[in-house]
Amino acid sequence: MKNILVIHGPNLNLLGTREIDVYGNVTIADINILMEKKAKAMNVSLNIVQSNHEGEIVEAIGNARGKFDAILINPAAYTHTSIAIRDAISAVNIPTVEVHLSNIYKREEFRHISLVAPVAVGQISGFGEQSYVLGLEAIMELLDK
Ligand code: DQA
């Protein structure tokens, strides 16, 4: 069975009450239930973590080698700032898919740049909680190849 590491970045623990006009009512628990359902249907195992700390995310990625077949990450605000997370993804060389609830290219200019995108296989942005489900599908396509 394939193992996928799912990382939720900073402030995503606040979903459900945070900027509802942008992110909707969905909570991180709802997203995790949705992903677990999809994972069950695809017969893959998920290890889901959330952190508000850049170093913890860097460590989770760094420790993933040999344990996980792929990474699904919503780096949240660190998308636009973290060379450390980008370098960690590049270092472990595990296929990584970047996801965002909102369409980052429709929003403020500072969100138009993703430091993670160049080291990810691809990015899914703008489909709300479905971005995560689409991300899992993309990972399975990749791993099946
Ligand atoms: C986000 C988009 C980021 O710009 C923002 O900082 C987030 C969430 C998204 O899922 O749409 O925290 O990654």
PDB file of C-alpha atoms and ligand atoms in Angstrom:
ATOM      1  CA  MET A   1       0.000   0.000   0.000  1.00  0.00           C
ATOM      2  CA  LYS A   2       1.299   3.460  -0.900  1.00  0.00           C
ATOM      3  CA  ASN A   3       1.885   5.947   1.932  1.00  0.00           C
ATOM      4  CA  ILE A   4       1.217   9.636   1.436  1.00  0.00           C
ATOM      5  CA  LEU A   5       2.298  12.413   3.782  1.00  0.00           C
ATOM      6  CA  VAL A   6      -0.249  15.252   3.895  1.00  0.00           C
ATOM      7  CA  ILE A   7       0.926  18.577   5.339  1.00  0.00           C
ATOM      8  CA  HIS A   8      -1.377  21.472   6.241  1.00  0.00           C
ATOM      9  CA  GLY A   9       0.576  24.683   6.797  1.00  0.00           C
ATOM     10  CA  PRO A  10      -0.010  27.649   9.123  1.00  0.00           C
ATOM     11  CA  ASN A  11      -3.469  28.914  10.068  1.00  0.00           C
ATOM     12  CA  LEU A  12      -5.244  26.074   8.301  1.00  0.00           C
ATOM     13  CA  ASN A  13      -6.217  24.838  11.780  1.00  0.00           C
ATOM     14  CA  LEU A  14      -8.457  27.940  11.855  1.00  0.00           C
ATOM     15  CA  LEU A  15     -10.481  26.981   8.777  1.00  0.00           C
ATOM     16  CA  GLY A  16     -14.205  27.159   9.379  1.00  0.00           C
ATOM     17  CA  THR A  17     -13.959  30.506  11.147  1.00  0.00           C
ATOM     18  CA  ARG A  18     -11.126  32.107   9.173  1.00  0.00           C
ATOM     19  CA  GLU A  19     -11.942  34.470   6.267  1.00  0.00           C
ATOM     20  CA  ILE A  20     -15.098  32.576   5.362  1.00  0.00           C
ATOM     21  CA  ASP A  21     -15.565  34.730   2.253  1.00  0.00           C
ATOM     22  CA  VAL A  22     -12.289  33.307   0.911  1.00  0.00           C
ATOM     23  CA  TYR A  23     -12.105  29.785   2.345  1.00  0.00           C
ATOM     24  CA  GLY A  24     -15.756  28.955   3.052  1.00  0.00           C
ATOM     25  CA  ASN A  25     -17.097  27.093   6.105  1.00  0.00           C
ATOM     26  CA  VAL A  26     -15.068  23.962   5.644  1.00  0.00           C
ATOM     27  CA  THR A  27     -12.914  22.920   8.617  1.00  0.00           C
ATOM     28  CA  ILE A  28      -9.619  21.058   8.554  1.00  0.00           C
ATOM     29  CA  ALA A  29     -11.452  18.083  10.099  1.00  0.00           C
ATOM     30  CA  ASP A  30     -13.917  18.111   7.172  1.00  0.00           C
ATOM     31  CA  ILE A  31     -11.012  18.169   4.699  1.00  0.00           C
ATOM     32  CA  ASN A  32      -9.298  15.300   6.489  1.00  0.00           C
ATOM     33  CA  ILE A  33     -12.491  13.193   6.447  1.00  0.00           C
ATOM     34  CA  LEU A  34     -12.881  13.893   2.727  1.00  0.00           C
ATOM     35  CA  MET A  35      -9.275  12.866   2.072  1.00  0.00           C
ATOM     36  CA  GLU A  36      -9.537   9.696   4.190  1.00  0.00           C
ATOM     37  CA  LYS A  37     -12.630   8.700   2.206  1.00  0.00           C
ATOM     38  CA  LYS A  38     -10.760   9.203  -1.057  1.00  0.00           C
ATOM     39  CA  ALA A  39      -7.697   7.378   0.290  1.00  0.00           C
ATOM     40  CA  LYS A  40      -9.829   4.393   1.276  1.00  0.00           C
ATOM     41  CA  ALA A  41     -11.346   4.252  -2.202  1.00  0.00           C
ATOM     42  CA  MET A  42      -7.853   4.407  -3.743  1.00  0.00           C
ATOM     43  CA  ASN A  43      -6.387   1.954  -1.216  1.00  0.00           C
ATOM     44  CA  VAL A  44      -3.641   4.288   0.008  1.00  0.00           C
ATOM     45  CA  SER A  45      -2.652   5.264   3.515  1.00  0.00           C
ATOM     46  CA  LEU A  46      -2.426   8.888   4.669  1.00  0.00           C
ATOM     47  CA  ASN A  47      -0.418  10.465   7.455  1.00  0.00           C
ATOM     48  CA  ILE A  48      -1.902  13.924   8.004  1.00  0.00           C
ATOM     49  CA  VAL A  49      -0.137  16.687   9.952  1.00  0.00           C
ATOM     50  CA  GLN A  50      -0.791  20.392  10.513  1.00  0.00           C
ATOM     51  CA  SER A  51       1.785  22.857  11.763  1.00  0.00           C
ATOM     52  CA  ASN A  52       2.060  26.589  12.234  1.00  0.00           C
ATOM     53  CA  HIS A  53       5.867  26.297  12.467  1.00  0.00           C
ATOM     54  CA  GLU A  54       8.153  26.411   9.468  1.00  0.00           C
ATOM     55  CA  GLY A  55      10.859  24.281  11.130  1.00  0.00           C
ATOM     56  CA  GLU A  56       8.383  21.533  12.008  1.00  0.00           C
ATOM     57  CA  ILE A  57       7.241  21.375   8.396  1.00  0.00           C
ATOM     58  CA  VAL A  58      10.864  21.268   7.214  1.00  0.00           C
ATOM     59  CA  GLU A  59      11.505  18.366   9.633  1.00  0.00           C
ATOM     60  CA  ALA A  60       8.368  16.473   8.584  1.00  0.00           C
ATOM     61  CA  ILE A  61       9.542  16.668   4.960  1.00  0.00           C
ATOM     62  CA  GLY A  62      13.143  15.817   5.845  1.00  0.00           C
ATOM     63  CA  ASN A  63      12.039  12.722   7.785  1.00  0.00           C
ATOM     64  CA  ALA A  64       9.759  11.533   4.975  1.00  0.00           C
ATOM     65  CA  ARG A  65      12.461   9.820   2.934  1.00  0.00           C
ATOM     66  CA  GLY A  66      12.034   6.052   2.948  1.00  0.00           C
ATOM     67  CA  LYS A  67       8.662   6.345   4.690  1.00  0.00           C
ATOM     68  CA  PHE A  68       6.408   8.025   2.143  1.00  0.00           C
ATOM     69  CA  ASP A  69       5.841   7.594  -1.571  1.00  0.00           C
ATOM     70  CA  ALA A  70       4.520  11.115  -2.122  1.00  0.00           C
ATOM     71  CA  ILE A  71       3.728  14.369  -0.346  1.00  0.00           C
ATOM     72  CA  LEU A  72       0.576  16.464  -0.630  1.00  0.00           C
ATOM     73  CA  ILE A  73       1.170  19.912   0.847  1.00  0.00           C
ATOM     74  CA  ASN A  74      -0.774  23.098   1.358  1.00  0.00           C
ATOM     75  CA  PRO A  75       2.117  25.291   2.548  1.00  0.00           C
ATOM     76  CA  ALA A  76      -0.376  28.144   3.200  1.00  0.00           C
ATOM     77  CA  ALA A  77       1.459  31.470   3.764  1.00  0.00           C
ATOM     78  CA  TYR A  78       4.835  29.683   3.642  1.00  0.00           C
ATOM     79  CA  THR A  79       4.123  29.063  -0.051  1.00  0.00           C
ATOM     80  CA  HIS A  80       5.151  32.641  -0.686  1.00  0.00           C
ATOM     81  CA  THR A  81       8.041  32.963   1.766  1.00  0.00           C
ATOM     82  CA  SER A  82       9.767  29.698   2.614  1.00  0.00           C
ATOM     83  CA  ILE A  83      12.981  28.822   0.830  1.00  0.00           C
ATOM     84  CA  ALA A  84      13.524  26.289   3.659  1.00  0.00           C
ATOM     85  CA  ILE A  85      10.381  24.303   2.756  1.00  0.00           C
ATOM     86  CA  ARG A  86      11.216  24.489  -0.926  1.00  0.00           C
ATOM     87  CA  ASP A  87      14.755  23.218  -0.242  1.00  0.00           C
ATOM     88  CA  ALA A  88      13.435  20.383   1.960  1.00  0.00           C
ATOM     89  CA  ILE A  89      11.153  19.183  -0.857  1.00  0.00           C
ATOM     90  CA  SER A  90      14.001  19.434  -3.314  1.00  0.00           C
ATOM     91  CA  ALA A  91      16.355  17.565  -0.939  1.00  0.00           C
ATOM     92  CA  VAL A  92      14.150  14.530  -0.255  1.00  0.00           C
ATOM     93  CA  ASN A  93      13.239  14.071  -3.891  1.00  0.00           C
ATOM     94  CA  ILE A  94       9.779  12.664  -3.097  1.00  0.00           C
ATOM     95  CA  PRO A  95       7.084  13.574  -5.652  1.00  0.00           C
ATOM     96  CA  THR A  96       5.155  16.477  -4.174  1.00  0.00           C
ATOM     97  CA  VAL A  97       1.853  18.045  -5.158  1.00  0.00           C
ATOM     98  CA  GLU A  98       1.037  21.566  -3.941  1.00  0.00           C
ATOM     99  CA  VAL A  99      -2.593  22.433  -3.232  1.00  0.00           C
ATOM    100  CA  HIS A 100      -4.498  25.576  -2.294  1.00  0.00           C
ATOM    101  CA  LEU A 101      -8.128  26.086  -1.377  1.00  0.00           C
ATOM    102  CA  SER A 102      -8.256  29.505  -3.008  1.00  0.00           C
ATOM    103  CA  ASN A 103      -6.997  30.481  -6.447  1.00  0.00           C
ATOM    104  CA  ILE A 104      -3.812  32.251  -5.357  1.00  0.00           C
ATOM    105  CA  TYR A 105      -3.485  33.969  -8.762  1.00  0.00           C
ATOM    106  CA  LYS A 106      -6.824  35.745  -8.321  1.00  0.00           C
ATOM    107  CA  ARG A 107      -5.771  37.271  -5.010  1.00  0.00           C
ATOM    108  CA  GLU A 108      -3.195  39.813  -3.780  1.00  0.00           C
ATOM    109  CA  GLU A 109      -0.021  40.069  -5.830  1.00  0.00           C
ATOM    110  CA  PHE A 110       2.176  38.709  -3.018  1.00  0.00           C
ATOM    111  CA  ARG A 111       0.301  35.405  -3.324  1.00  0.00           C
ATOM    112  CA  HIS A 112       1.037  35.069  -7.042  1.00  0.00           C
ATOM    113  CA  ILE A 113       4.508  33.718  -6.348  1.00  0.00           C
ATOM    114  CA  SER A 114       4.954  30.189  -5.040  1.00  0.00           C
ATOM    115  CA  LEU A 115       8.480  29.265  -3.983  1.00  0.00           C
ATOM    116  CA  VAL A 116       7.298  25.648  -3.726  1.00  0.00           C
ATOM    117  CA  ALA A 117       5.824  25.288  -7.238  1.00  0.00           C
ATOM    118  CA  PRO A 118       9.183  24.901  -9.049  1.00  0.00           C
ATOM    119  CA  VAL A 119      10.064  21.846  -6.925  1.00  0.00           C
ATOM    120  CA  ALA A 120       6.547  20.341  -6.970  1.00  0.00           C
ATOM    121  CA  VAL A 121       5.298  18.013  -9.689  1.00  0.00           C
ATOM    122  CA  GLY A 122       2.355  20.367 -10.030  1.00  0.00           C
ATOM    123  CA  GLN A 123      -0.069  22.681  -8.285  1.00  0.00           C
ATOM    124  CA  ILE A 124      -3.846  22.634  -7.815  1.00  0.00           C
ATOM    125  CA  SER A 125      -5.320  25.933  -6.736  1.00  0.00           C
ATOM    126  CA  GLY A 126      -8.833  27.298  -6.398  1.00  0.00           C
ATOM    127  CA  PHE A 127     -11.156  24.338  -5.950  1.00  0.00           C
ATOM    128  CA  GLY A 128     -11.785  24.667  -2.221  1.00  0.00           C
ATOM    129  CA  GLU A 129     -11.592  21.356  -0.342  1.00  0.00           C
ATOM    130  CA  GLN A 130     -11.763  19.544  -3.700  1.00  0.00           C
ATOM    131  CA  SER A 131      -8.193  20.776  -4.376  1.00  0.00           C
ATOM    132  CA  TYR A 132      -7.036  18.159  -1.854  1.00  0.00           C
ATOM    133  CA  VAL A 133      -9.068  15.372  -3.467  1.00  0.00           C
ATOM    134  CA  LEU A 134      -7.777  16.343  -6.914  1.00  0.00           C
ATOM    135  CA  GLY A 135      -4.274  16.434  -5.453  1.00  0.00           C
ATOM    136  CA  LEU A 136      -4.637  12.860  -4.183  1.00  0.00           C
ATOM    137  CA  GLU A 137      -5.894  11.762  -7.594  1.00  0.00           C
ATOM    138  CA  ALA A 138      -2.908  13.435  -9.251  1.00  0.00           C
ATOM    139  CA  ILE A 139      -0.553  11.639  -6.860  1.00  0.00           C
ATOM    140  CA  MET A 140      -2.113   8.255  -7.619  1.00  0.00           C
ATOM    141  CA  GLU A 141      -1.781   8.881 -11.340  1.00  0.00           C
ATOM    142  CA  LEU A 142       1.876   9.682 -10.780  1.00  0.00           C
ATOM    143  CA  LEU A 143       2.578   6.651  -8.620  1.00  0.00           C
ATOM    144  CA  ASP A 144       0.772   4.328 -11.023  1.00  0.00           C
ATOM    145  CA  LYS A 145       3.048   5.381 -13.879  1.00  0.00           C
TER     146      LYS A 145
HETATM  147  C1  DQA B   1      -3.765  29.151   0.924  1.00  0.00           C
HETATM  148  C2  DQA B   1      -3.404  30.417   0.160  1.00  0.00           C
HETATM  149  C3  DQA B   1      -2.282  31.175   0.860  1.00  0.00           C
HETATM  150  O1  DQA B   1      -1.968  32.363   0.150  1.00  0.00           O
HETATM  151  C4  DQA B   1      -2.718  31.565   2.261  1.00  0.00           C
HETATM  152  O2  DQA B   1      -1.647  32.188   2.943  1.00  0.00           O
HETATM  153  C5  DQA B   1      -3.268  30.430   3.043  1.00  0.00           C
HETATM  154  C6  DQA B   1      -4.115  29.449   2.371  1.00  0.00           C
HETATM  155  C7  DQA B   1      -4.980  28.421   0.300  1.00  0.00           C
HETATM  156  O3  DQA B   1      -5.156  27.232   0.610  1.00  0.00           O
HETATM  157  O4  DQA B   1      -5.741  29.015  -0.459  1.00  0.00           O
HETATM  158  O5  DQA B   1      -3.106  30.367   4.258  1.00  0.00           O
HETATM  159  O6  DQA B   1      -2.664  28.261   0.873  1.00  0.00           O
END
